[in-house]
Amino acid sequence: ILEGWGEGFTLGALLMMVIITVVNMRKGVLLHKVILLELLLAMSHGTFCFMSFDGYGFYLSSTAALLYCSYFTHNVVAWMKIRFFFTGQRPLFGPRYCKWVRWIFLTTLAMTIPALIFEIFNNFRFFNNYSTLYRTVRPYEPLMRDPWWIFSCATLFHVIRKGYSLKFFKLVGRSPRFVVMLAAIFLAIIFTIMDIFLLASHPLTNYYDRINPYWKLALVFKCLTDNILLDDFKNVLQRL
């Protein structure tokens, strides 16, 4: 029941976000298209518990592969949201700092591609009863999917506090959407931490292989942080 609820919630929430994105996206804006791609890639992994047929393990692992691609796309979106703080004619930080941030962010993000491919391979082997290595590497999965978007969130908070001198209550009055996005960021971080604690306290067994709603909740709120405001953060803050 819990797994069915979790996948139904994930699929339904992502479907609503896809509809909202399509309705609000503007022609010629690459960021909007990448956000839509992120949502579409994640959607199929909310359907596997409703399937029962020969080759079910391959279906589950195929949707998981798309989910890993969605994780990577989410971090690409995170960079596209903050890049104008570090690039362009009027960056908000010093030239040297901007150069190092661009180089470290993009280089380390590219370095996660082999790790994600390795995890996709492990997922296929585990859910088709070829290997149990997935049990060992799954607890370390957040290390290759979360640091980049968390850095983008920290950058946003720093810019709000230092660069624009905007206070929380002013943001509430000027843009309720922005407040919803901040709440989604905090909830995504909380559920990510709960997912890590669950995996650390309960090594993967036949029960915990599938019953873990926390990563699904974290996924939905991560996607909401991209969907609720489609434009880059600098553009949004300048309008505020």
mmCIF file of C-alpha atoms in Angstrom:
data_model
loop_
_atom_site.group_PDB
_atom_site.id
_atom_site.type_symbol
_atom_site.label_atom_id
_atom_site.label_comp_id
_atom_site.label_asym_id
_atom_site.label_seq_id
_atom_site.Cartn_x
_atom_site.Cartn_y
_atom_site.Cartn_z
ATOM 1 C CA ILE A 1 0.000 0.000 0.000
ATOM 2 C CA LEU A 2 2.767 2.415 0.949
ATOM 3 C CA GLU A 3 4.674 1.767 -2.284
ATOM 4 C CA GLY A 4 1.499 2.140 -4.365
ATOM 5 C CA TRP A 5 0.710 5.425 -2.638
ATOM 6 C CA GLY A 6 4.274 6.656 -3.111
ATOM 7 C CA GLU A 7 4.381 5.900 -6.827
ATOM 8 C CA GLY A 8 0.875 7.235 -7.422
ATOM 9 C CA PHE A 9 1.796 10.444 -5.605
ATOM 10 C CA THR A 10 5.024 10.768 -7.609
ATOM 11 C CA LEU A 11 3.357 10.171 -10.966
ATOM 12 C CA GLY A 12 0.410 12.447 -10.229
ATOM 13 C CA ALA A 13 2.557 15.288 -8.869
ATOM 14 C CA LEU A 14 4.989 15.137 -11.799
ATOM 15 C CA LEU A 15 2.114 15.004 -14.284
ATOM 16 C CA MET A 16 0.623 18.168 -12.793
ATOM 17 C CA MET A 17 4.042 19.856 -12.981
ATOM 18 C CA VAL A 18 4.403 18.854 -16.623
ATOM 19 C CA ILE A 19 1.035 20.449 -17.407
ATOM 20 C CA ILE A 20 1.946 23.640 -15.490
ATOM 21 C CA THR A 21 5.323 23.818 -17.251
ATOM 22 C CA VAL A 22 3.810 23.379 -20.716
ATOM 23 C CA VAL A 23 1.209 26.070 -20.011
ATOM 24 C CA ASN A 24 3.761 28.602 -18.712
ATOM 25 C CA MET A 25 6.847 27.917 -20.847
ATOM 26 C CA ARG A 26 7.844 30.531 -23.387
ATOM 27 C CA LYS A 27 9.009 29.918 -26.914
ATOM 28 C CA GLY A 28 12.770 29.988 -27.400
ATOM 29 C CA VAL A 29 13.715 29.660 -23.685
ATOM 30 C CA LEU A 30 16.040 26.667 -23.336
ATOM 31 C CA LEU A 31 15.721 26.506 -19.546
ATOM 32 C CA HIS A 32 11.988 25.837 -19.781
ATOM 33 C CA LYS A 33 12.562 22.941 -22.187
ATOM 34 C CA VAL A 34 15.224 21.393 -19.951
ATOM 35 C CA ILE A 35 12.876 21.578 -16.942
ATOM 36 C CA LEU A 36 10.173 19.840 -18.973
ATOM 37 C CA LEU A 37 12.675 17.134 -19.960
ATOM 38 C CA GLU A 38 13.626 16.642 -16.310
ATOM 39 C CA LEU A 39 9.983 16.040 -15.365
ATOM 40 C CA LEU A 40 9.264 13.682 -18.262
ATOM 41 C CA LEU A 41 12.341 11.563 -17.519
ATOM 42 C CA ALA A 42 11.295 11.088 -13.882
ATOM 43 C CA MET A 43 7.620 10.285 -14.532
ATOM 44 C CA SER A 44 7.913 6.687 -15.737
ATOM 45 C CA HIS A 45 9.506 5.500 -12.476
ATOM 46 C CA GLY A 46 6.178 6.147 -10.782
ATOM 47 C CA THR A 47 4.527 3.274 -12.647
ATOM 48 C CA PHE A 48 6.540 0.093 -12.039
ATOM 49 C CA CYS A 49 4.608 -1.195 -8.998
ATOM 50 C CA PHE A 50 1.440 -1.326 -11.151
ATOM 51 C CA MET A 51 3.076 -3.726 -13.645
ATOM 52 C CA SER A 52 3.223 -7.532 -13.466
ATOM 53 C CA PHE A 53 4.610 -9.445 -16.432
ATOM 54 C CA ASP A 54 7.631 -11.424 -17.568
ATOM 55 C CA GLY A 55 10.556 -9.049 -17.758
ATOM 56 C CA TYR A 56 9.175 -6.821 -14.992
ATOM 57 C CA GLY A 57 12.688 -6.377 -13.585
ATOM 58 C CA PHE A 58 13.880 -4.929 -16.897
ATOM 59 C CA TYR A 59 10.925 -2.515 -16.973
ATOM 60 C CA LEU A 60 11.676 -1.342 -13.420
ATOM 61 C CA SER A 61 15.371 -0.881 -14.199
ATOM 62 C CA SER A 62 14.623 0.904 -17.485
ATOM 63 C CA THR A 63 12.444 3.472 -15.700
ATOM 64 C CA ALA A 64 15.163 3.802 -13.020
ATOM 65 C CA ALA A 65 17.690 4.588 -15.778
ATOM 66 C CA LEU A 66 15.450 7.454 -16.919
ATOM 67 C CA LEU A 67 15.197 8.592 -13.302
ATOM 68 C CA TYR A 68 18.993 8.790 -13.018
ATOM 69 C CA CYS A 69 19.013 10.869 -16.207
ATOM 70 C CA SER A 70 16.425 13.122 -14.559
ATOM 71 C CA TYR A 71 18.703 13.555 -11.538
ATOM 72 C CA PHE A 72 21.517 14.698 -13.810
ATOM 73 C CA THR A 73 19.178 17.020 -15.717
ATOM 74 C CA HIS A 74 18.026 18.486 -12.401
ATOM 75 C CA ASN A 75 21.615 19.517 -11.641
ATOM 76 C CA VAL A 76 21.950 20.999 -15.134
ATOM 77 C CA VAL A 77 18.824 23.034 -14.396
ATOM 78 C CA ALA A 78 20.351 24.073 -11.054
ATOM 79 C CA TRP A 79 23.350 25.528 -12.915
ATOM 80 C CA MET A 80 21.171 27.240 -15.500
ATOM 81 C CA LYS A 81 19.201 28.860 -12.666
ATOM 82 C CA ILE A 82 22.287 30.390 -10.993
ATOM 83 C CA ARG A 83 24.720 30.830 -13.887
ATOM 84 C CA PHE A 84 23.922 34.520 -14.423
ATOM 85 C CA PHE A 85 25.200 35.207 -10.908
ATOM 86 C CA PHE A 86 28.615 34.063 -12.202
ATOM 87 C CA THR A 87 28.552 34.933 -15.917
ATOM 88 C CA GLY A 88 27.609 37.825 -18.183
ATOM 89 C CA GLN A 89 28.558 41.482 -18.093
ATOM 90 C CA ARG A 90 27.535 42.101 -14.462
ATOM 91 C CA PRO A 91 28.184 38.998 -12.310
ATOM 92 C CA LEU A 92 27.492 39.317 -8.591
ATOM 93 C CA PHE A 93 30.848 37.885 -7.513
ATOM 94 C CA GLY A 94 34.495 38.591 -8.303
ATOM 95 C CA PRO A 95 35.913 37.397 -11.665
ATOM 96 C CA ARG A 96 38.306 34.892 -10.114
ATOM 97 C CA TYR A 97 35.644 33.400 -7.853
ATOM 98 C CA CYS A 98 33.201 33.157 -10.767
ATOM 99 C CA LYS A 99 35.790 31.371 -12.892
ATOM 100 C CA TRP A 100 36.521 28.804 -10.173
ATOM 101 C CA VAL A 101 32.812 28.202 -9.461
ATOM 102 C CA ARG A 102 32.037 27.621 -13.141
ATOM 103 C CA TRP A 103 34.989 25.271 -13.565
ATOM 104 C CA ILE A 104 34.405 23.245 -10.374
ATOM 105 C CA PHE A 105 30.620 23.022 -10.744
ATOM 106 C CA LEU A 106 30.587 21.898 -14.367
ATOM 107 C CA THR A 107 33.660 19.648 -14.135
ATOM 108 C CA THR A 108 32.489 17.770 -11.055
ATOM 109 C CA LEU A 109 28.984 17.465 -12.492
ATOM 110 C CA ALA A 110 30.417 15.928 -15.672
ATOM 111 C CA MET A 111 32.421 13.516 -13.511
ATOM 112 C CA THR A 112 29.174 12.057 -12.144
ATOM 113 C CA ILE A 113 28.207 10.675 -15.558
ATOM 114 C CA PRO A 114 30.357 7.494 -15.237
ATOM 115 C CA ALA A 115 29.072 7.010 -11.674
ATOM 116 C CA LEU A 116 25.458 7.303 -12.817
ATOM 117 C CA ILE A 117 26.066 4.825 -15.638
ATOM 118 C CA PHE A 118 27.634 2.462 -13.091
ATOM 119 C CA GLU A 119 24.584 2.840 -10.834
ATOM 120 C CA ILE A 120 22.201 2.185 -13.743
ATOM 121 C CA PHE A 121 24.169 -0.989 -14.509
ATOM 122 C CA ASN A 122 24.014 -2.063 -10.844
ATOM 123 C CA ASN A 123 20.289 -1.391 -10.748
ATOM 124 C CA PHE A 124 19.706 -3.611 -13.786
ATOM 125 C CA ARG A 125 21.751 -6.433 -12.291
ATOM 126 C CA PHE A 126 20.164 -6.184 -8.831
ATOM 127 C CA PHE A 127 16.508 -6.124 -9.867
ATOM 128 C CA ASN A 128 17.070 -8.939 -12.353
ATOM 129 C CA ASN A 129 18.790 -11.136 -9.732
ATOM 130 C CA TYR A 130 22.313 -11.057 -11.182
ATOM 131 C CA SER A 131 24.167 -9.157 -8.453
ATOM 132 C CA THR A 132 23.739 -7.606 -4.994
ATOM 133 C CA LEU A 133 26.350 -4.853 -5.418
ATOM 134 C CA TYR A 134 23.511 -2.316 -5.617
ATOM 135 C CA ARG A 135 22.904 -2.863 -1.887
ATOM 136 C CA THR A 136 26.414 -1.605 -1.165
ATOM 137 C CA VAL A 137 26.446 1.467 -3.414
ATOM 138 C CA ARG A 138 22.848 2.703 -2.984
ATOM 139 C CA PRO A 139 23.523 4.544 0.335
ATOM 140 C CA TYR A 140 26.194 6.644 -1.443
ATOM 141 C CA GLU A 141 23.851 7.667 -4.260
ATOM 142 C CA PRO A 142 23.065 11.127 -2.801
ATOM 143 C CA LEU A 143 26.746 12.058 -3.194
ATOM 144 C CA MET A 144 26.405 11.972 -6.983
ATOM 145 C CA ARG A 145 23.032 13.672 -7.260
ATOM 146 C CA ASP A 146 22.580 16.275 -4.493
ATOM 147 C CA PRO A 147 25.651 18.501 -3.826
ATOM 148 C CA TRP A 148 25.167 20.617 -6.971
ATOM 149 C CA TRP A 149 21.541 21.626 -6.466
ATOM 150 C CA ILE A 150 22.204 22.203 -2.749
ATOM 151 C CA PHE A 151 25.048 24.548 -3.752
ATOM 152 C CA SER A 152 22.676 26.369 -6.097
ATOM 153 C CA CYS A 153 20.176 26.772 -3.235
ATOM 154 C CA ALA A 154 22.904 28.066 -0.897
ATOM 155 C CA THR A 155 23.976 30.523 -3.600
ATOM 156 C CA LEU A 156 20.408 31.768 -3.924
ATOM 157 C CA PHE A 157 20.054 32.304 -0.167
ATOM 158 C CA HIS A 158 23.395 34.153 -0.061
ATOM 159 C CA VAL A 159 22.442 36.412 -2.966
ATOM 160 C CA ILE A 160 19.047 37.197 -1.429
ATOM 161 C CA ARG A 161 20.683 38.148 1.868
ATOM 162 C CA LYS A 162 23.751 39.990 0.562
ATOM 163 C CA GLY A 163 23.200 41.028 -3.023
ATOM 164 C CA TYR A 164 19.599 42.207 -2.968
ATOM 165 C CA SER A 165 19.041 42.879 0.758
ATOM 166 C CA LEU A 166 15.604 41.276 0.518
ATOM 167 C CA LYS A 167 14.056 40.119 3.788
ATOM 168 C CA PHE A 168 11.827 37.085 4.162
ATOM 169 C CA PHE A 169 8.633 38.980 4.896
ATOM 170 C CA LYS A 170 9.187 41.237 1.886
ATOM 171 C CA LEU A 171 9.508 38.135 -0.288
ATOM 172 C CA VAL A 172 6.253 36.778 1.160
ATOM 173 C CA GLY A 173 4.467 39.987 0.230
ATOM 174 C CA ARG A 174 5.965 40.374 -3.216
ATOM 175 C CA SER A 175 6.003 36.777 -4.454
ATOM 176 C CA PRO A 176 4.088 33.946 -2.738
ATOM 177 C CA ARG A 177 5.461 31.677 -5.473
ATOM 178 C CA PHE A 178 8.982 32.370 -4.316
ATOM 179 C CA VAL A 179 8.015 31.370 -0.773
ATOM 180 C CA VAL A 180 6.530 28.102 -2.065
ATOM 181 C CA MET A 181 9.825 27.423 -3.831
ATOM 182 C CA LEU A 182 11.822 28.063 -0.651
ATOM 183 C CA ALA A 183 9.510 25.716 1.275
ATOM 184 C CA ALA A 184 9.980 23.063 -1.421
ATOM 185 C CA ILE A 185 13.777 23.414 -1.112
ATOM 186 C CA PHE A 186 13.674 22.826 2.639
ATOM 187 C CA LEU A 187 11.278 19.879 2.319
ATOM 188 C CA ALA A 188 13.434 18.299 -0.412
ATOM 189 C CA ILE A 189 16.513 18.577 1.816
ATOM 190 C CA ILE A 190 14.642 17.132 4.822
ATOM 191 C CA PHE A 191 13.332 14.115 2.880
ATOM 192 C CA THR A 192 16.761 13.545 1.326
ATOM 193 C CA ILE A 193 18.273 13.407 4.827
ATOM 194 C CA MET A 194 15.525 10.996 5.939
ATOM 195 C CA ASP A 195 16.265 8.780 2.916
ATOM 196 C CA ILE A 196 19.958 8.698 3.865
ATOM 197 C CA PHE A 197 19.166 7.866 7.501
ATOM 198 C CA LEU A 198 16.813 5.058 6.462
ATOM 199 C CA LEU A 199 19.456 3.495 4.227
ATOM 200 C CA ALA A 200 22.137 3.915 6.894
ATOM 201 C CA SER A 201 20.043 2.347 9.669
ATOM 202 C CA HIS A 202 18.498 -0.429 7.562
ATOM 203 C CA PRO A 203 20.827 -2.092 5.020
ATOM 204 C CA LEU A 204 18.932 -3.059 1.893
ATOM 205 C CA THR A 205 16.870 -6.198 2.430
ATOM 206 C CA ASN A 206 13.952 -7.599 0.479
ATOM 207 C CA TYR A 207 11.662 -5.280 2.475
ATOM 208 C CA TYR A 208 13.597 -2.030 2.222
ATOM 209 C CA ASP A 209 14.550 -2.587 -1.417
ATOM 210 C CA ARG A 210 11.159 -1.241 -2.451
ATOM 211 C CA ILE A 211 9.464 0.353 0.579
ATOM 212 C CA ASN A 212 11.062 3.765 0.927
ATOM 213 C CA PRO A 213 8.765 6.736 0.333
ATOM 214 C CA TYR A 214 11.316 9.380 1.330
ATOM 215 C CA TRP A 215 13.291 9.490 -1.940
ATOM 216 C CA LYS A 216 9.983 9.868 -3.814
ATOM 217 C CA LEU A 217 8.949 12.814 -1.660
ATOM 218 C CA ALA A 218 12.416 14.359 -2.072
ATOM 219 C CA LEU A 219 12.168 13.893 -5.858
ATOM 220 C CA VAL A 220 8.789 15.623 -6.073
ATOM 221 C CA PHE A 221 9.900 18.630 -4.032
ATOM 222 C CA LYS A 222 13.187 18.913 -5.966
ATOM 223 C CA CYS A 223 11.226 19.046 -9.206
ATOM 224 C CA LEU A 224 8.859 21.588 -7.653
ATOM 225 C CA THR A 225 11.814 23.898 -6.919
ATOM 226 C CA ASP A 226 12.474 24.008 -10.677
ATOM 227 C CA ASN A 227 8.837 24.122 -11.750
ATOM 228 C CA ILE A 228 7.343 26.761 -9.475
ATOM 229 C CA LEU A 229 9.551 29.501 -11.014
ATOM 230 C CA LEU A 230 10.651 28.594 -14.530
ATOM 231 C CA ASP A 231 13.078 31.480 -15.061
ATOM 232 C CA ASP A 232 16.631 31.805 -13.750
ATOM 233 C CA PHE A 233 17.013 33.188 -10.235
ATOM 234 C CA LYS A 234 18.717 36.431 -11.227
ATOM 235 C CA ASN A 235 15.873 37.323 -13.571
ATOM 236 C CA VAL A 236 13.304 36.500 -10.887
ATOM 237 C CA LEU A 237 15.086 38.553 -8.191
ATOM 238 C CA GLN A 238 15.477 41.535 -10.493
ATOM 239 C CA ARG A 239 11.729 41.515 -11.125
ATOM 240 C CA LEU A 240 11.085 41.372 -7.388
#
